[in-house]
Coordinates of C-alpha atoms and ligand atoms in Angstrom, one line a residue:
X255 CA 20.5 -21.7 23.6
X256 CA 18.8 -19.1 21.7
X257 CA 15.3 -18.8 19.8
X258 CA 13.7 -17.9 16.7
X259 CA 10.1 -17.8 16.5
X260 CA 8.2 -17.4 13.7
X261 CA 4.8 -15.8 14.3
X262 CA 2.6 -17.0 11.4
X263 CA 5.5 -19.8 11.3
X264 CA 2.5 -21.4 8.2
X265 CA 1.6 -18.3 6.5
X266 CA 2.6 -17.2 3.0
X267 CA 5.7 -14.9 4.3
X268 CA 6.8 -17.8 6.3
X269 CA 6.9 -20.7 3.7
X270 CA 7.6 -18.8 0.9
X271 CA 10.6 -17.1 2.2
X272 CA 11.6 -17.6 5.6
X273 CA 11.8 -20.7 6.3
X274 CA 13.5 -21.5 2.5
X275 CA 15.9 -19.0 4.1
X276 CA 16.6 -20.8 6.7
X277 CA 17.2 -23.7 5.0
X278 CA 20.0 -21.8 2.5
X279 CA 21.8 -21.0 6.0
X280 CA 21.6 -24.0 7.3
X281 CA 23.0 -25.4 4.5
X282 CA 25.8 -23.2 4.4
X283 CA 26.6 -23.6 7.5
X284 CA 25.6 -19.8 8.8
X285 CA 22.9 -20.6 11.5
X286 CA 24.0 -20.2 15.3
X287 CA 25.4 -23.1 17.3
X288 CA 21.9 -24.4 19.5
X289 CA 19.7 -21.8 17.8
X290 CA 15.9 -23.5 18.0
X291 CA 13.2 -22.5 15.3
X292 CA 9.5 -22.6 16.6
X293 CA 6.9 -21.7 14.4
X294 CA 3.5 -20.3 16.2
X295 CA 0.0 -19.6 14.9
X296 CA -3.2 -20.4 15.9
X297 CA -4.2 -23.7 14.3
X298 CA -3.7 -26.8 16.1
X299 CA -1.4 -28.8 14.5
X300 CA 1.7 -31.3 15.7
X301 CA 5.5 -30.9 15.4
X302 CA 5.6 -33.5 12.8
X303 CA 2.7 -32.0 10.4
X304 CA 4.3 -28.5 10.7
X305 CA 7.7 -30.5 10.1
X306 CA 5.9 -32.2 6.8
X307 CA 4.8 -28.5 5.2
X308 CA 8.6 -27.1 6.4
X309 CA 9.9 -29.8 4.4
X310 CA 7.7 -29.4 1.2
X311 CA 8.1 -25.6 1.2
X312 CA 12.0 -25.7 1.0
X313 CA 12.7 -29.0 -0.8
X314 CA 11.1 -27.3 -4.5
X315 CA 13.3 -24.6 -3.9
X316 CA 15.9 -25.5 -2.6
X317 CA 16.1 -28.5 -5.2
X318 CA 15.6 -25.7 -8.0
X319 CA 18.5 -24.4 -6.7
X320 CA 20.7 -27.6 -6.8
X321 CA 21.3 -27.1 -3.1
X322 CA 19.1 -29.8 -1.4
X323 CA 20.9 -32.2 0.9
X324 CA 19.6 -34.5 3.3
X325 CA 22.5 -34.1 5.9
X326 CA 21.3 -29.7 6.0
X327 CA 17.4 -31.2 6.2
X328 CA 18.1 -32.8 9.3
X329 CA 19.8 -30.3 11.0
X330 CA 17.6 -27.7 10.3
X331 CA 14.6 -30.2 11.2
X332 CA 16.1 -30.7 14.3
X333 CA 16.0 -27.3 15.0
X334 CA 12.0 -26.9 14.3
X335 CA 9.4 -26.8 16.9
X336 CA 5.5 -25.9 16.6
X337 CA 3.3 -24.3 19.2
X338 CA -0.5 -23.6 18.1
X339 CA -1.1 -20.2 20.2
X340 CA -2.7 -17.1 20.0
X341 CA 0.4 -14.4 19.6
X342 CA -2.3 -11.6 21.1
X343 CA -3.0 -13.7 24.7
X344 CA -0.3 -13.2 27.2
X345 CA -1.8 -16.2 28.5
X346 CA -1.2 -18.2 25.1
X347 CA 2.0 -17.0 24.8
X348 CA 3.4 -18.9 28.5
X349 CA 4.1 -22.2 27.0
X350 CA 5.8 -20.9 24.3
X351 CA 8.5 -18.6 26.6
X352 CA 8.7 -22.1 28.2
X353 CA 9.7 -23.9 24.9
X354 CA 11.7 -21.0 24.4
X355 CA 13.6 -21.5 27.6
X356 CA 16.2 -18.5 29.0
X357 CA 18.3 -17.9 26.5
X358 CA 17.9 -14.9 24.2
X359 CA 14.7 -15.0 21.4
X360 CA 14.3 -13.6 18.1
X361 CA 10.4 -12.8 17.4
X362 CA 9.6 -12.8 13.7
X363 CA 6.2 -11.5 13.4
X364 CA 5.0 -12.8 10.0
X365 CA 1.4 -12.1 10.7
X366 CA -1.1 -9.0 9.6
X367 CA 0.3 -6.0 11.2
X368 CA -2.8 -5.1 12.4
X369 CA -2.1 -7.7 15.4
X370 CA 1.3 -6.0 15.5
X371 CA 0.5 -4.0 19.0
X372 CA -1.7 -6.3 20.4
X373 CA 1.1 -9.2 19.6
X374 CA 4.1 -6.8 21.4
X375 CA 2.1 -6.1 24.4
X376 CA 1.3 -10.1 25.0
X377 CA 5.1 -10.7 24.3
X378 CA 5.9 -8.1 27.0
X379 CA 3.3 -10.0 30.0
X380 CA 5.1 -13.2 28.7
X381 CA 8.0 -13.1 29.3
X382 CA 9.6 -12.6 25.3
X383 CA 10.7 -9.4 25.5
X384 CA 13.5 -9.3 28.0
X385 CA 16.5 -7.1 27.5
X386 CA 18.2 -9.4 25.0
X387 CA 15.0 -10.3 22.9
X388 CA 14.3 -8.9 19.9
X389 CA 11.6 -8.4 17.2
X390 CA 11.4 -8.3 13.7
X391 CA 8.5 -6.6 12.0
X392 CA 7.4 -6.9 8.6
X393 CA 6.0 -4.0 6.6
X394 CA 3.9 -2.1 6.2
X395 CA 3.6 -1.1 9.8
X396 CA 0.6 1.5 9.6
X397 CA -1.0 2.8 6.4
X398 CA 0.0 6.6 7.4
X399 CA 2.1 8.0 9.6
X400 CA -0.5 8.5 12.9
X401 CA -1.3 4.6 12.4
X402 CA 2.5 4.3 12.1
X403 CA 3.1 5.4 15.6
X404 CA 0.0 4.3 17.3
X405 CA 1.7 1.0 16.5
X406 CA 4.9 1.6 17.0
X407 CA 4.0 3.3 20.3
X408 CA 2.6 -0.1 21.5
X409 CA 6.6 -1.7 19.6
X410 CA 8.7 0.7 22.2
X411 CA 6.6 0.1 25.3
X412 CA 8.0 -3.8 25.3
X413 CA 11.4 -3.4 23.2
X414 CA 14.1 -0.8 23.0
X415 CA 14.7 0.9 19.4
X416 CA 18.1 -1.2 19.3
X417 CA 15.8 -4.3 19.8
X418 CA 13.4 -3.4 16.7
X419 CA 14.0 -4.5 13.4
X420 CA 11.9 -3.5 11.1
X421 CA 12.5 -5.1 7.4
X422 CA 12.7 -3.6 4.6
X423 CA 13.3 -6.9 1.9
X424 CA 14.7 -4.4 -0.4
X425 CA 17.7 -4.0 1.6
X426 CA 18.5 -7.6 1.8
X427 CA 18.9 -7.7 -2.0
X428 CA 22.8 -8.3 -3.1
X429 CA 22.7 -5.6 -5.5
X430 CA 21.3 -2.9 -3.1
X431 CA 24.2 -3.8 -0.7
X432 CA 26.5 -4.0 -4.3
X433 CA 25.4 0.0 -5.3
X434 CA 27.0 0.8 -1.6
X435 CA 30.2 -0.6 -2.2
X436 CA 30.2 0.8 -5.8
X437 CA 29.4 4.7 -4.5
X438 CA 31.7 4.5 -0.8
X439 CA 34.2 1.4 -2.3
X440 CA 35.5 3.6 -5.2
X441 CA 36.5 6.5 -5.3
X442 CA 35.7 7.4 -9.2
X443 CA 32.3 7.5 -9.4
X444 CA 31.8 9.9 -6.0
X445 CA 33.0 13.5 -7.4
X446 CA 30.4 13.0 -10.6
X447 CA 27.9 11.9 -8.2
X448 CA 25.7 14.8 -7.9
X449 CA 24.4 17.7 -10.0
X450 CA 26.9 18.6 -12.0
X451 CA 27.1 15.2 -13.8
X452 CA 24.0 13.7 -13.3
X453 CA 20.7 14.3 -14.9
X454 CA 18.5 12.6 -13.1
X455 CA 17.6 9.1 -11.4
X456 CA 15.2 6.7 -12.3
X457 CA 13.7 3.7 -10.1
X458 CA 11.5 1.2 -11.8
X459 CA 9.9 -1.6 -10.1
X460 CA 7.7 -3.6 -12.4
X461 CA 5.6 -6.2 -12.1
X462 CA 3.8 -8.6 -14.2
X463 CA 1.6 -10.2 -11.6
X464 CA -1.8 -8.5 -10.5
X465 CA -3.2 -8.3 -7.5
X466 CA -5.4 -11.2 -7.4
X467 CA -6.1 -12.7 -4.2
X468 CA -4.7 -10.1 -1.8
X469 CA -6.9 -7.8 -2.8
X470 CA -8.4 -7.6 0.5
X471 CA -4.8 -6.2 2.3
X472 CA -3.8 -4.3 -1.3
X473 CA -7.3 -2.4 -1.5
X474 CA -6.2 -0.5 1.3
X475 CA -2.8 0.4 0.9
X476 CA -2.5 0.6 -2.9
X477 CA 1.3 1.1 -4.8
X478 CA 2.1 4.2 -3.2
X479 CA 1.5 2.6 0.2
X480 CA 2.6 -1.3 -0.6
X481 CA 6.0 -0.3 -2.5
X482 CA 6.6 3.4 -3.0
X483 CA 6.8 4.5 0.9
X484 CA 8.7 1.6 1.9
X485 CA 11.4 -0.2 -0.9
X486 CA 11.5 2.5 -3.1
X487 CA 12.1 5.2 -0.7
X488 CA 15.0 3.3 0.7
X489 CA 16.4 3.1 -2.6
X490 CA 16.2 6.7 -3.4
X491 CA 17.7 7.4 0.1
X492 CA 20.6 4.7 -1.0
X493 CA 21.2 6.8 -4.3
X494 CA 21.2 9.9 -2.7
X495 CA 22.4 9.8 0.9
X496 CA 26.0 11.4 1.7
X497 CA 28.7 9.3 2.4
X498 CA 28.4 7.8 5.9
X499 CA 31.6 7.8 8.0
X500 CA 31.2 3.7 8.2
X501 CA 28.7 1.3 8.4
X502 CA 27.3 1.3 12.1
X503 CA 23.4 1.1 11.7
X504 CA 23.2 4.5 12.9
X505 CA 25.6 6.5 11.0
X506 CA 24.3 4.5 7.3
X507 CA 20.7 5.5 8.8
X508 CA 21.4 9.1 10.0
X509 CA 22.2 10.0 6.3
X510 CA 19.3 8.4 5.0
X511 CA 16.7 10.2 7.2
X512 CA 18.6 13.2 6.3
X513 CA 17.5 12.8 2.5
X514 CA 13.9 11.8 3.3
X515 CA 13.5 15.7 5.1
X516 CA 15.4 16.7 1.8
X517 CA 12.4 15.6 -0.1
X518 CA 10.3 18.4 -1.1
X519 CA 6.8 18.2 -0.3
X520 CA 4.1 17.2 -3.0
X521 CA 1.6 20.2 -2.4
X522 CA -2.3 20.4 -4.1
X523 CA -1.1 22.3 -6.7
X524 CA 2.2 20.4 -8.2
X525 CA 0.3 16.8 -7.9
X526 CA -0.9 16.4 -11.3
X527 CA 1.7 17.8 -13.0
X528 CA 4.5 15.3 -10.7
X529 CA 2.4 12.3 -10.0
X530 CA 0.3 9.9 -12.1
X531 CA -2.1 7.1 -10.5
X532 CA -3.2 4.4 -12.6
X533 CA -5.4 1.2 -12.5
X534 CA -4.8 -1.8 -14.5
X535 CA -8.0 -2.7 -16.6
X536 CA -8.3 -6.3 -18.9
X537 CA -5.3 -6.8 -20.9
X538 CA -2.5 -9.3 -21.9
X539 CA 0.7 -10.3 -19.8
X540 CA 3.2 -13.3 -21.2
X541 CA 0.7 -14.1 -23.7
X542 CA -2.2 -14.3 -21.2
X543 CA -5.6 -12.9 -20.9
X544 CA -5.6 -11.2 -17.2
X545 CA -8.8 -9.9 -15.4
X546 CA -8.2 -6.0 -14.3
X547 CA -8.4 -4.8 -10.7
X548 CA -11.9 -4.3 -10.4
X549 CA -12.9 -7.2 -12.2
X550 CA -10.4 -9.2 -9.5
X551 CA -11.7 -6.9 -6.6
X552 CA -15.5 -7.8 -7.8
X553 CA -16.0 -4.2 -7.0
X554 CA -14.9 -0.2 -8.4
X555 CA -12.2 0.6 -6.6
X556 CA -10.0 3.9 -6.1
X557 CA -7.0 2.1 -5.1
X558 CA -3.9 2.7 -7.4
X559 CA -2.0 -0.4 -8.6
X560 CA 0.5 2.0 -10.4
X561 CA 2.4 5.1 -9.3
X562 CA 4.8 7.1 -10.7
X563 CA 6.5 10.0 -9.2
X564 CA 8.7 12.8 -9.9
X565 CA 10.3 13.4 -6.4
X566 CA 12.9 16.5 -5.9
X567 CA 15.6 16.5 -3.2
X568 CA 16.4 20.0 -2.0
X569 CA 19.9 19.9 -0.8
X570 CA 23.1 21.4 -2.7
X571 CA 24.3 17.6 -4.1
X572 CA 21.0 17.3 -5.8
X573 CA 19.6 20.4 -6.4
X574 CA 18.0 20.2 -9.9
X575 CA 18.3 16.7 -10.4
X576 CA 14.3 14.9 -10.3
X577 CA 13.9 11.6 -9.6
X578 CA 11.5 9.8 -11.2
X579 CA 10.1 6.7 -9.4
X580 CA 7.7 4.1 -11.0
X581 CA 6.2 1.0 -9.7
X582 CA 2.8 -1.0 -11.1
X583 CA 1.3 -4.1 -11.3
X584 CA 0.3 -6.1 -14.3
X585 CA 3.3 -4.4 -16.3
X586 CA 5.0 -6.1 -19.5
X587 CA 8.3 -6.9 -17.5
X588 CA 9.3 -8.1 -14.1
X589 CA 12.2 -5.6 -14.0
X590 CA 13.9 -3.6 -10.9
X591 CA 16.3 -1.3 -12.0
X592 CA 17.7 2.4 -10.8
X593 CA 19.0 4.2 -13.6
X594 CA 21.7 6.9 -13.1
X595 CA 21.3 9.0 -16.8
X596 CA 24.6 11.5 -17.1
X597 CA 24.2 14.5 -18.7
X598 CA 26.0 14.5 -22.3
X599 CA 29.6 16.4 -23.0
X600 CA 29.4 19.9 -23.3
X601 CA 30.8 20.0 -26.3
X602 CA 31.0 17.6 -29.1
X603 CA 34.5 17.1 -30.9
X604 CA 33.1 14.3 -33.6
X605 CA 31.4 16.2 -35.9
X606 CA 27.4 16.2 -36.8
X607 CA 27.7 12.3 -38.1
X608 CA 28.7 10.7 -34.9
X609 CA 26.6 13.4 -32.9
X610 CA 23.3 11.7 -33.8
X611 CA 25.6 8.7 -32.2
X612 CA 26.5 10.1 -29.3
X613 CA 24.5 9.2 -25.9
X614 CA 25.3 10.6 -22.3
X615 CA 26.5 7.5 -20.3
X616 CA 23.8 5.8 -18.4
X617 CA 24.6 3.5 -15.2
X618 CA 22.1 1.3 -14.8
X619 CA 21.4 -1.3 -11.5
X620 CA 19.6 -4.4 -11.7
X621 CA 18.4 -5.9 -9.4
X622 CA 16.0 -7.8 -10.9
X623 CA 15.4 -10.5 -13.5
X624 CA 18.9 -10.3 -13.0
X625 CA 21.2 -8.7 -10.9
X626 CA 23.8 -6.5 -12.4
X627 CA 26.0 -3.2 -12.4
X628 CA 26.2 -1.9 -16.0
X629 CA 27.7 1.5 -17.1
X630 CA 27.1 2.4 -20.7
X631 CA 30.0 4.1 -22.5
X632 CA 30.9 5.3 -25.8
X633 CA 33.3 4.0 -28.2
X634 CA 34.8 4.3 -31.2
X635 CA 33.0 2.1 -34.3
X636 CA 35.9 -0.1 -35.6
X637 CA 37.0 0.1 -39.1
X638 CA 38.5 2.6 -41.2
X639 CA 35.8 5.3 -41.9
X640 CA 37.0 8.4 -42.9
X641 CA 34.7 10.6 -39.9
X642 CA 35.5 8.7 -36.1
X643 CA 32.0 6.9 -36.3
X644 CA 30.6 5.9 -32.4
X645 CA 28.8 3.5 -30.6
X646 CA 27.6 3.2 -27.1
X647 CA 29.0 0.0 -25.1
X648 CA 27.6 -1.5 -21.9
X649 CA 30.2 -2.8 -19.8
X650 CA 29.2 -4.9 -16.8
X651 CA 30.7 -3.8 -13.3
X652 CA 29.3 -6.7 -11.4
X653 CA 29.7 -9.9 -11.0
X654 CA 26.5 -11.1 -12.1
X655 CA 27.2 -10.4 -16.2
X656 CA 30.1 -10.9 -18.1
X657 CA 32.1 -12.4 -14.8
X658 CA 35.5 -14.2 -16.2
X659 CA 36.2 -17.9 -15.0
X660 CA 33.8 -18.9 -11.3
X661 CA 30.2 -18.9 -12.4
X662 CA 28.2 -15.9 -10.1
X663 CA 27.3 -17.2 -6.5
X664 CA 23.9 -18.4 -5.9
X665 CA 21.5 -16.1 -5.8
X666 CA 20.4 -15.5 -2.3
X667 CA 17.0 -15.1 -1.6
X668 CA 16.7 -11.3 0.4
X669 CA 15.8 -12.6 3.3
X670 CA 18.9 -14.9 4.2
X671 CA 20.6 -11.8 4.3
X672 CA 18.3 -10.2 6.8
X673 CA 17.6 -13.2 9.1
X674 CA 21.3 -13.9 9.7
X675 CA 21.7 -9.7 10.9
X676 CA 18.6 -10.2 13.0
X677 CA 19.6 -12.9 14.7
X678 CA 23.4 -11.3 15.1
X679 CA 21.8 -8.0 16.3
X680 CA 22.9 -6.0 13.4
X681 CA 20.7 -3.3 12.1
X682 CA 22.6 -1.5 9.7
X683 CA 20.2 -2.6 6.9
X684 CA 16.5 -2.1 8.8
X685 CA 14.8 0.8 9.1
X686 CA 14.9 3.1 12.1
X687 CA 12.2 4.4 13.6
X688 CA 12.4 8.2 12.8
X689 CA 12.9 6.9 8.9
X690 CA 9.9 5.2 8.8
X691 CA 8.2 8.0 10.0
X692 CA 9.9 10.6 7.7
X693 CA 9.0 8.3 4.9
X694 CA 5.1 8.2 6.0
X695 CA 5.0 11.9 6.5
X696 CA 6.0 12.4 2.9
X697 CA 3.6 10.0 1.3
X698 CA 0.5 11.2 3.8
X699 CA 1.5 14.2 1.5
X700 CA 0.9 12.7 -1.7
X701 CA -2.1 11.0 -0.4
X702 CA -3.2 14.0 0.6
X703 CA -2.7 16.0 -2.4
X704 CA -4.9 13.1 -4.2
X705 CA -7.5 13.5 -1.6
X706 CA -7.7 17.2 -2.2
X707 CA -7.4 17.4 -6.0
X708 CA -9.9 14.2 -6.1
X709 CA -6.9 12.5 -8.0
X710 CA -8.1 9.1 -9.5
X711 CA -6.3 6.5 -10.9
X712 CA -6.5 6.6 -14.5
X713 CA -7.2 3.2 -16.4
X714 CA -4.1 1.2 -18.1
X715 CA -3.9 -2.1 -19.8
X716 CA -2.6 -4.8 -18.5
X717 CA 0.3 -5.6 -20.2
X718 CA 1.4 -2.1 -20.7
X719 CA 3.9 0.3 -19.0
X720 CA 0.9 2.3 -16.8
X721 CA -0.8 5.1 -18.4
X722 CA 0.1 7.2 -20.4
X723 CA 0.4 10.2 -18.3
X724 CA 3.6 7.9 -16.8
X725 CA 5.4 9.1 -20.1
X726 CA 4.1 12.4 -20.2
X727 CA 5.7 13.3 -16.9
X728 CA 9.1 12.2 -18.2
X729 CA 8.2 14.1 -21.5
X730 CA 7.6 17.8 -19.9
X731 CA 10.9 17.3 -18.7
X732 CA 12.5 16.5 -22.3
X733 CA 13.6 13.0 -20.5
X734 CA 11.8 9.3 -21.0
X735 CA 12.1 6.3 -19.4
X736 CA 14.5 3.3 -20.2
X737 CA 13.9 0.8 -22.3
X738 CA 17.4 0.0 -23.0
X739 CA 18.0 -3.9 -21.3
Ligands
NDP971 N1 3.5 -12.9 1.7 C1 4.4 -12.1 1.2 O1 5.1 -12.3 0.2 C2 4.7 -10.8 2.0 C3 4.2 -10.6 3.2 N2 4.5 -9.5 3.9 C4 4.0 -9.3 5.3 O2 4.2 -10.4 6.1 C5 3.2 -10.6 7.0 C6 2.5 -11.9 6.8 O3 2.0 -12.0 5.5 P1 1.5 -13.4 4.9 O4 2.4 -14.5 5.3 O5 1.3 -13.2 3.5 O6 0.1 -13.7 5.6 P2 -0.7 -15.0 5.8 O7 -2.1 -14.6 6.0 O8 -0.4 -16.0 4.7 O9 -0.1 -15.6 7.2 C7 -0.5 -15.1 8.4 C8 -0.1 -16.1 9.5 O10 -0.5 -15.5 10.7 C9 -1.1 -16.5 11.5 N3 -1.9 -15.8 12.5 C10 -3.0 -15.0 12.3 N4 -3.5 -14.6 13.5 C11 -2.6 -15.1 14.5 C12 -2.6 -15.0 15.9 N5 -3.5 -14.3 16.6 N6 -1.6 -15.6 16.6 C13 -0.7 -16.3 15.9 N7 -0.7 -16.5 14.6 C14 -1.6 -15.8 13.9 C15 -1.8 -17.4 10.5 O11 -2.0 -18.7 10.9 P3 -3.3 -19.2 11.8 O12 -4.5 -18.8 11.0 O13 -3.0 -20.6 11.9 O14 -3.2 -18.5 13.1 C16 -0.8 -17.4 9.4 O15 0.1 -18.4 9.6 C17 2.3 -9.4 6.7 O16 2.7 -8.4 7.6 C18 2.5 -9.0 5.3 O17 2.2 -7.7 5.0 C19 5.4 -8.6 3.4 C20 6.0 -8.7 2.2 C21 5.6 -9.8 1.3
LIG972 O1 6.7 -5.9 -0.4 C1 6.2 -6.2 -1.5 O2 7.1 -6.6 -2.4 C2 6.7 -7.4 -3.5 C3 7.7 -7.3 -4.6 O3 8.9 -7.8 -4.1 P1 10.1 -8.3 -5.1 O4 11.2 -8.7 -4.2 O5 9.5 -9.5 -5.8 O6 10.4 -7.2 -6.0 C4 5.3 -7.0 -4.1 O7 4.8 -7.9 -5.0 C5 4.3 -6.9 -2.9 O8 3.1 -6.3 -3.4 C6 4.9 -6.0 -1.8 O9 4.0 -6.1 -0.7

């Protein structure tokens, strides 16, 4: 028999993703033989009341998704256990190793991660981190890379680095794992897959919702902390990283630390000209009036809920080639997308008529609304015109647009993904230790070079694309950002 418990089984994390999760595996049939599911947190509350808010946390989705069934219910409720305990008291923590029993656990700790090194060290005393127990840990672990390894410190006195696994949600997304089998699954895109072809990369990650209630946790860490270090970062790395020699967790990993020490340090002097902060103020999103940061915070704040960042990679594949990263809250569209621009032919053969025609070709991957692999080629116009007329075309390279016959598979919530390797002991999509801390170190540079320059955000409206200075740093470099759907 093995375990999965869920510290903070009744938060947030838990019901609005986990345990729906769960409930997607269970009904396809993926969960272990035997495996038990015990949610833990503090408040006192019986198996069957924790049972009652499982149920009505996964039966909206799950129905929304056409994939309720009673029959997967009562498996998975026969599966689900609830201990009230406090995860920082060794003491607390006794009865649950006995509901837990001998066989191997999974710890999920769904809680604040300030409780993260208090939580590992009353696992250790317990009894729940024996050689074949393992942890998950939710980000952000730290807010900077010295509070990143106080914690983690306290992580790798209980568990070995091969029993760690620290998520990333980004990495459970299908068309994150999609743009590896693209680049390492085909071998046409990989010889124009560096300077000489491509102009540059950019990652968006916008977001129409604001902060609201989380101000308290978001005050503090802000977009470059909350989104830029950690699921951006990977991206980049994902984009960039050399071809691994296969999948093993290290060997994908290896490559990605290697780009974070590619990434050139954002000194005093370059951050104006290659970053931008911005705040949202009062403004209009879907057709509604939305309070801005401070007005939500009930307080001036500092904290940035929009960054955007030219980052450079100084290695030979991408010498020359910026990156430009964006992320914000309280934008016009809920859109995740990495674009790949090309540079243009060297030479034109059509003439000045289809030259004004004439774009570079542009791969662009969605992964949210929806999730796609698009590459944008050009054409010939059809019809008899005297001068070859052209015409970009977007053809799809996924499944998720244009698919012939079988309609797409569901769409998996991130997290199914990442659960099932957790529990299987594969960690080829977490983050490793000396990534995490790569990534920190980098963005204690950036916060740094805010501190120094006394970098503020500057003001946008809600509803808008961030400030303006967002466009200005694509405009210095003759580029701008997509708009192209
Ligand atoms: N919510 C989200 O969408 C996301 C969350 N995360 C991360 O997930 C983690 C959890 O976030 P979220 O679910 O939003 O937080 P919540 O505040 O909603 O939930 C926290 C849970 O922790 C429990 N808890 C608090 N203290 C203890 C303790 N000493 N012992 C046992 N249980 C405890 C609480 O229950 P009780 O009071 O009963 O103890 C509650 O169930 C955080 O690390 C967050 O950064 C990351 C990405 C997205
Ligand atoms: O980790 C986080 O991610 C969400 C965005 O996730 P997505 O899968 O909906 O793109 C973000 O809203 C949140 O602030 C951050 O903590």
């Amino acid at each position: 028999m093995t375990a999965l418990v869920l510290f903070g089984g009744g938060g947030d994390l838990a019901m609005r993703m986990l345990l729906p999760s769960l409930y997607f595996l269970e009904h396809d049939g993926l969960l272990p033989e035997g495996l038990k599911i015990i949610g833990a947190a503090r408040s006192e509350e019986s198996r069957e009341e924790y049972v009652g808010k499982v149920r009505t946390a996964v039966e909206g989705k799950a129905k929304a998704d056409d994939a309720w069934d009673d029959a997967s219910w009562s498996r998975l409720e026969a599966r689900l256990d609830y201990l009230a305990v406090d995860a920082t008291s060794a003491e607390s923590l006794k009865p649950l190793k006995d509901k837990v029993g001998p066989g191997a656990c999974t710890s999920f700790l769904a809680v604040s991660p300030s409780l993260y090194a208090r939580i590992v060290t009353a696992m250790r005393a317990a009894g729940l981190a024996e050689a074949d127990d393992k942890v998950v840990l939710e980000k952000p672990v730290g807010r900077d890379l010295d509070s990143f390894r106080e914690i983690d410190d306290a992580v790798a006195d209980a568990f070995s680095e091969q029993q760690v696994f620290r998520i990333d949600h980004y990495l459970g997304k299908e068309t994150v794992q999609n743009l590896i089998a693209l680049r390492f699954g085909n071998v046409i895109f990989e010889p124009l897959w560096n300077n000489l072809s491509i102009d540059h990369v950019q990652i968006t990650v916008g977001e129409t919702v604001g902060v609201g209630d989380r101000w308290p946790y978001y005050d503090e860490y802000g977009a470059l902390r909350d989104m830029l270090q950690n699921h951006m970062l990977q991206l980049l790395c994902l984009v960039a990283m050399e071809p691994p020699s296969d999948l093993d967790p290290d060997s994908v990993r290896n490559e990605k630390v290697k780009v974070l020490r590619s990434l050139r340090h954002v000194t005093d002097e370059d951050a104006e000209r290659v970053t931008v902060r911005g705040q949202y103020v009062s403004g209009t999103v879907d057709g509604t009036r939305v309070k801005g940061y401070d007005e939500e915070r009930g307080a001036d704040s500092d904290t940035e809920t929009f960054v955007a960042i030219r980052a450079d990679i100084d290695n030979w594949r991408w010498a020359g080639v910026p990156f430009f990263m964006r992320t914000g809250k309280r934008l016009p569209e809920k859109r995740t997308e990495i674009v790949i621009q090309f540079k243009p032919v060297p030479h034109s053969i059509f003439g000045q008529d289809a030259r004004d025609d004439e774009a570079a070709n542009r791969m662009i991957i969605e992964l949210q609304p929806e999730e796609d692999i698009s590459l944008t080629v050009m054409n010939k116009k059809p019809g008899l015109d005297q001068r070859m007329q052209l015409q970009p075309i977007k053809m799809s390279l996924s499944w998720g647009v244009g698919g012939k016959g079988d309609a797409p598979p569901r769409r998996r919530i991130a997290y199914e993904r990442l659960l099932l390797d957790a529990l299987n002991g594969d960690s080829t999509l977490f983050v490793r230790r000396d990534e995490a801390e790569k990534a920190w170190e980098w963005v204690d540079g950036v916060s740094q070079a805010w501190a120094d320059g006394n970098v503020k955000p500057q003001p946008y409206r809600a509803g808008t694309w961030g400030p303006d200075a967002s466009d200005m740093l694509m405009a210095r470099t003759g580029r701008d950002w997509n708009t192209q759907e």
